[in-house]
CSV table of C-alpha atoms in Angstrom, one decimal:
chain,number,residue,atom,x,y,z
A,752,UNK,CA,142.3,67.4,143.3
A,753,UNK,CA,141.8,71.0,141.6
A,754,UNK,CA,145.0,70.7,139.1
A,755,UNK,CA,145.4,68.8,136.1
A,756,UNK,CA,148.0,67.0,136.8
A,757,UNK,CA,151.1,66.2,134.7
A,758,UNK,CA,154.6,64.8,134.2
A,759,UNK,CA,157.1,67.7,134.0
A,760,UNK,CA,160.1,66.0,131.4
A,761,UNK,CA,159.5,62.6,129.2
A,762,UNK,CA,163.1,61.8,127.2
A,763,UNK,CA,162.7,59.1,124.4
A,764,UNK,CA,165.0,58.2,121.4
A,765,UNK,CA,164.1,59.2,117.8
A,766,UNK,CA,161.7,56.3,116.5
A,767,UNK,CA,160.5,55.6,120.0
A,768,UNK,CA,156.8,55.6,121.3
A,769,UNK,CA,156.2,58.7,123.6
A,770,UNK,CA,153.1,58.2,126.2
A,771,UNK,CA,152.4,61.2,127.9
A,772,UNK,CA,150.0,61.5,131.4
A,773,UNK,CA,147.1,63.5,132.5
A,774,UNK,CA,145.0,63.2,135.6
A,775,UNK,CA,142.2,65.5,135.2
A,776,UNK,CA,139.8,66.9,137.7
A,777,UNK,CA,136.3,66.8,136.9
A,778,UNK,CA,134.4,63.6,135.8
A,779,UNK,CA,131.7,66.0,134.0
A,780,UNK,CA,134.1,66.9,131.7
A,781,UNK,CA,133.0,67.5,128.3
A,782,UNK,CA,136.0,67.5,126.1
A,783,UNK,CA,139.3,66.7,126.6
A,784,UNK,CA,142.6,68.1,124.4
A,785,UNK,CA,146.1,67.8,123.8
A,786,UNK,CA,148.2,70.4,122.8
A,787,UNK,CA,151.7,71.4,121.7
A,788,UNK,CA,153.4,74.5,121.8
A,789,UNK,CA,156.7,74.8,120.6
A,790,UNK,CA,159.8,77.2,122.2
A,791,UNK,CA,158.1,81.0,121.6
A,792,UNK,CA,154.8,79.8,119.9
A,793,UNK,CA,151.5,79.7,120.7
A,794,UNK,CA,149.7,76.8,121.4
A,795,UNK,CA,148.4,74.4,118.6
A,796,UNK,CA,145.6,71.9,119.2
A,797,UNK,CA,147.0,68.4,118.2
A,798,UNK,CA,143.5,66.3,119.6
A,799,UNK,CA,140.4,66.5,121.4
A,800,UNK,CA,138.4,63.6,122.5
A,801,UNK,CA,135.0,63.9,123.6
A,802,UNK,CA,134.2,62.4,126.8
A,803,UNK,CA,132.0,59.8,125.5
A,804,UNK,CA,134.8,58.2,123.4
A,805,UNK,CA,137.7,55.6,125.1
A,806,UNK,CA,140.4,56.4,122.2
A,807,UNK,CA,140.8,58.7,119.0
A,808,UNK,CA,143.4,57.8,116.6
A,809,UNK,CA,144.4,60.4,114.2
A,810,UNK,CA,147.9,59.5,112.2
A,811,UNK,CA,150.7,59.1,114.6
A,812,UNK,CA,148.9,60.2,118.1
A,813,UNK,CA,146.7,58.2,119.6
A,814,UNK,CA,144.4,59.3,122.9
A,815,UNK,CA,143.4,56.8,125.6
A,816,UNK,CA,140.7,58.1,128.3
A,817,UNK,CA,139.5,56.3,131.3
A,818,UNK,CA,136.6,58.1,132.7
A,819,UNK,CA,136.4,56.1,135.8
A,820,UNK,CA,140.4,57.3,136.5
A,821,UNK,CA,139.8,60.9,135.1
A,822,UNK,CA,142.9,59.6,133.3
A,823,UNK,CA,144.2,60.8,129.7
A,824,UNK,CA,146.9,59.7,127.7
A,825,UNK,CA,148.6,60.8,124.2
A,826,UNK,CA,150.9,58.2,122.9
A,827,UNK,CA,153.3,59.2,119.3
A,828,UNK,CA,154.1,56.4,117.6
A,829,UNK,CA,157.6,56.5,115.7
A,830,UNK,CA,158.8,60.4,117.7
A,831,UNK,CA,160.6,62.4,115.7
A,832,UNK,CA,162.6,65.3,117.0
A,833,UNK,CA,160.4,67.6,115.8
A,834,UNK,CA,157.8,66.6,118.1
A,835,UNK,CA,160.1,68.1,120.9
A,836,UNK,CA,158.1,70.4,122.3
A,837,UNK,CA,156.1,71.0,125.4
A,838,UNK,CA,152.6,69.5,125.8
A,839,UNK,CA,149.5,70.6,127.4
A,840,UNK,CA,146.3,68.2,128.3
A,841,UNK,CA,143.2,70.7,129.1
A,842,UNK,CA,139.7,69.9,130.1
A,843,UNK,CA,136.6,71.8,129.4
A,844,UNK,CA,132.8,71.9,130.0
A,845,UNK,CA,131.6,72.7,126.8
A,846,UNK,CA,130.6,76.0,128.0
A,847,UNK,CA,133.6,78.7,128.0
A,848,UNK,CA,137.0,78.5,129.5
A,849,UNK,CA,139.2,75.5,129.4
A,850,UNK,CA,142.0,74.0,132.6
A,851,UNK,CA,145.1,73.3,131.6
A,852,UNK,CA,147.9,71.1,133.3
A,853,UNK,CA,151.4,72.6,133.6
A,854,UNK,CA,152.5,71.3,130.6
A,855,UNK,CA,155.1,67.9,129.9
A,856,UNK,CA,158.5,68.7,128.3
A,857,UNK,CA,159.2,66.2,125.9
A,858,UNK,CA,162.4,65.8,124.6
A,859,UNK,CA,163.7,63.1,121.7
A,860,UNK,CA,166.9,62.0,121.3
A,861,UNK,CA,168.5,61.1,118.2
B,1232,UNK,CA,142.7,81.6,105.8
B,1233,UNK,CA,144.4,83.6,108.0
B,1234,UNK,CA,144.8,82.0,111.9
B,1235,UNK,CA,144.3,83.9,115.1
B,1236,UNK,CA,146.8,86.8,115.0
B,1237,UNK,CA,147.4,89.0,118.0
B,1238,UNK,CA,149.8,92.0,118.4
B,1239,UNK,CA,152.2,93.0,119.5
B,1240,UNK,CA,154.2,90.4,119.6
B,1241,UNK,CA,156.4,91.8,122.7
B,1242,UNK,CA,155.6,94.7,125.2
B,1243,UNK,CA,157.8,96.2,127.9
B,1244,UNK,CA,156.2,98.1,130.5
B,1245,UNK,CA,157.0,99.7,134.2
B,1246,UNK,CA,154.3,98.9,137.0
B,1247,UNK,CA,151.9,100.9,137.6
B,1248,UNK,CA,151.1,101.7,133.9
B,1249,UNK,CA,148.7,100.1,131.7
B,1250,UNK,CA,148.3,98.1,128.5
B,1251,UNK,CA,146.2,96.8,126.0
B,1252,UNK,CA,146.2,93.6,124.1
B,1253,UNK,CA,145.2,92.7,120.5
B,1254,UNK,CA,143.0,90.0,118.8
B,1255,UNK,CA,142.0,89.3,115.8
B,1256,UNK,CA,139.9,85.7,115.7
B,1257,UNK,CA,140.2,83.1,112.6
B,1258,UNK,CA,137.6,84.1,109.7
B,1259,UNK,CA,134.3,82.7,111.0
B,1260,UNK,CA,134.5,82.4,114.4
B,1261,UNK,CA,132.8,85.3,117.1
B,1262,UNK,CA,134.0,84.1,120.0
B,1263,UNK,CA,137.1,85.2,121.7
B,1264,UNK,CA,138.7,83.7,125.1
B,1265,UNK,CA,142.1,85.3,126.8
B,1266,UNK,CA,144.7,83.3,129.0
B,1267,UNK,CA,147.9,84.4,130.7
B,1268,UNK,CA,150.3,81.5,130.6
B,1269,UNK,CA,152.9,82.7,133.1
B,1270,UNK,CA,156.9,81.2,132.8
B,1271,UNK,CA,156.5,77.4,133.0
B,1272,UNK,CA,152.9,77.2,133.8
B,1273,UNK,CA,149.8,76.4,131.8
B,1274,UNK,CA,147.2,79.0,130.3
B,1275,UNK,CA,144.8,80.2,133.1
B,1276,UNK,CA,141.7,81.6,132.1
B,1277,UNK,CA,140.8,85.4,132.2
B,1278,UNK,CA,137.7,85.4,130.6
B,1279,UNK,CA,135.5,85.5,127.2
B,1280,UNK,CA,134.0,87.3,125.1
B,1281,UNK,CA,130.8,86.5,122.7
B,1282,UNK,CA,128.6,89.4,121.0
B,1283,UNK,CA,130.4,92.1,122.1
B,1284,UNK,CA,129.8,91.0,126.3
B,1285,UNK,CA,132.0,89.2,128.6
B,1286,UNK,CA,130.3,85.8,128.7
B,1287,UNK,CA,132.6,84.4,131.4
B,1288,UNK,CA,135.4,85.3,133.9
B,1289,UNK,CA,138.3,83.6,135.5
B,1290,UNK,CA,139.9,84.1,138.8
B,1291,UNK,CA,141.2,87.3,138.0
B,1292,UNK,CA,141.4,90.3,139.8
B,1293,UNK,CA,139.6,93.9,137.8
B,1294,UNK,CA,142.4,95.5,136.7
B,1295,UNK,CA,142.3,93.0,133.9
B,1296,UNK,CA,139.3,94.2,131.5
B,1297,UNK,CA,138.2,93.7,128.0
B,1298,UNK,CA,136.2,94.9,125.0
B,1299,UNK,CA,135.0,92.8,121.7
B,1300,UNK,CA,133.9,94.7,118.6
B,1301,UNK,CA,131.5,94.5,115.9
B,1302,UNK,CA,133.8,92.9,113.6
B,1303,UNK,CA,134.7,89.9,116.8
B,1304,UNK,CA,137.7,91.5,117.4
B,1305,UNK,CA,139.0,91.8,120.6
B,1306,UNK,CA,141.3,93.8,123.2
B,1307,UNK,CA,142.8,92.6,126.7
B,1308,UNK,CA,143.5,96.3,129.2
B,1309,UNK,CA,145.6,95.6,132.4
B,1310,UNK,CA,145.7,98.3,134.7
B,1311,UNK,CA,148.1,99.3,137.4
B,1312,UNK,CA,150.8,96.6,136.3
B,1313,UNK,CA,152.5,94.6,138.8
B,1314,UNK,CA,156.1,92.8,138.1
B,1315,UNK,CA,153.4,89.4,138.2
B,1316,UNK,CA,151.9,90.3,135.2
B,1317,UNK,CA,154.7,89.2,133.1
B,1318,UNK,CA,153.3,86.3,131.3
B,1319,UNK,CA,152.2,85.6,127.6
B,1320,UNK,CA,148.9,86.6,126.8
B,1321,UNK,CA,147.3,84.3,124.7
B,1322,UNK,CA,144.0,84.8,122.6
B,1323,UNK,CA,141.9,82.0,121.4
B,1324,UNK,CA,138.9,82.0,119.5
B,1325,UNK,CA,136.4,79.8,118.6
B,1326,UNK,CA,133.7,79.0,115.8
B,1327,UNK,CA,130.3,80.2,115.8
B,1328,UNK,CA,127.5,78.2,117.0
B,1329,UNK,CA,129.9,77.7,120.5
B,1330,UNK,CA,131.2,74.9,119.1
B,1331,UNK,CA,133.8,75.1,122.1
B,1332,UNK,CA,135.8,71.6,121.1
B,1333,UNK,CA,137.7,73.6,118.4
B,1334,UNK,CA,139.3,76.4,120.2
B,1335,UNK,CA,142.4,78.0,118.3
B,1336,UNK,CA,145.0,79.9,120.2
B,1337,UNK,CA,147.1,82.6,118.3
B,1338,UNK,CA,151.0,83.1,119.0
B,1339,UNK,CA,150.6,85.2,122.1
B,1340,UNK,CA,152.1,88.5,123.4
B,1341,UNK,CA,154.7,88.1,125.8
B,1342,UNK,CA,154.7,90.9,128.3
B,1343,UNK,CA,157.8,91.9,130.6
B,1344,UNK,CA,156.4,94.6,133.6
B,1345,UNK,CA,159.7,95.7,134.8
């Protein structure tokens, strides 16, 4: 397809793992990102993994890609409710613009 | 060290007038992209600037221009609004050498065209 492609909503309970989806389109895809943007923010860049990596961890977020799926995956270990927020996987080429899904809502629970 | 700042903050505008967009990119980084992220989309690519030329353009239409300065700054113009222009504007910019896997988006300018 041409869209990343991505859950809408994802509802967990505080303390809870949160894994959310990404189909992406394009198998030469350079770099791959996660990122959050909070209610009337900007977006800020959580992770990147490049395409030649299977899984970053980094703290509480951990990335899974499989290349052969064009699949990507951000799981939060232990959500807090400050991680609601809406999240964005995007590919790029390494060269200049990026493609962005429409964005998971997650929402936690207490 | 001072992020990616962009103002203003919020715009109102009618259609048919015009507006321009501000950038300022973090502290060592000369390369400036734009997005519009209409309501309850993702950012879609308007294009980029690197020394002072637009580098790369999205699927938008050319009412939508732009200008980087000396000092990497940069400005977003729309022309002849339409009421589908409402959108926030984001600005990201990223580190010299193209170093494109560390792109930093500032907080955006939301735009109403009423």
């Amino acid at each position: 397809g041409e869209d990343v492609e991505q859950s809408l909503f994802l509802s967990v309970r505080e303390g809870d793992s949160s894994v959310i989806n990404c189909t992406y389109t394009d198998s030469s895809s350079t770099y791959l990102y996660w990122y959050k943007q909070e209610p009337g923010a900007g977006l800020q860049l959580l992770t990147y993994i490049f395409s030649n990596m299977d899984m970053k961890q980094d703290q509480r977020l951990t990335v899974l890609l499989n290349k052969k799926d064009k699949h990507l995956s951000l799981r939060i270990a232990d959500t807090q409710t400050g991680d609601s927020a809406i999240y964005f996987c995007a590919e790029s080429w390494g060269n200049n613009d990026m493609r962005f899904g429409a964005g998971t809502r997650l929402t936690v629970k207490p | 060290d001072a992020g990616v700042t962009q103002s203003p903050t919020h715009l109102i505008k009618t259609r048919g007038q015009q507006v321009t967009l501000r950038c300022s990119p973090k502290s060592g980084h000369d390369t400036v992209s734009w997005y519009q992220q209409a309501l309850g989309q993702g950012p879609q690519f308007i294009f980029q600037y690197y020394e002072e030329e637009e580098r790369q353009r999205g699927n938008f239409p050319d009412r939508f221009s732009g200008h980087q300065f000396p000092n990497y700054s940069s400005e977003l113009n729309v022309n002849a609004l339409l009421l589908g222009d409402s959108a926030l504007y984001l600005c990201a910019s990223i580190p010299g050498q193209g170093r494109q896997e560390t792109q930093y988006f500032g907080p955006g300018t939301r735009l109403l065209v009423l």
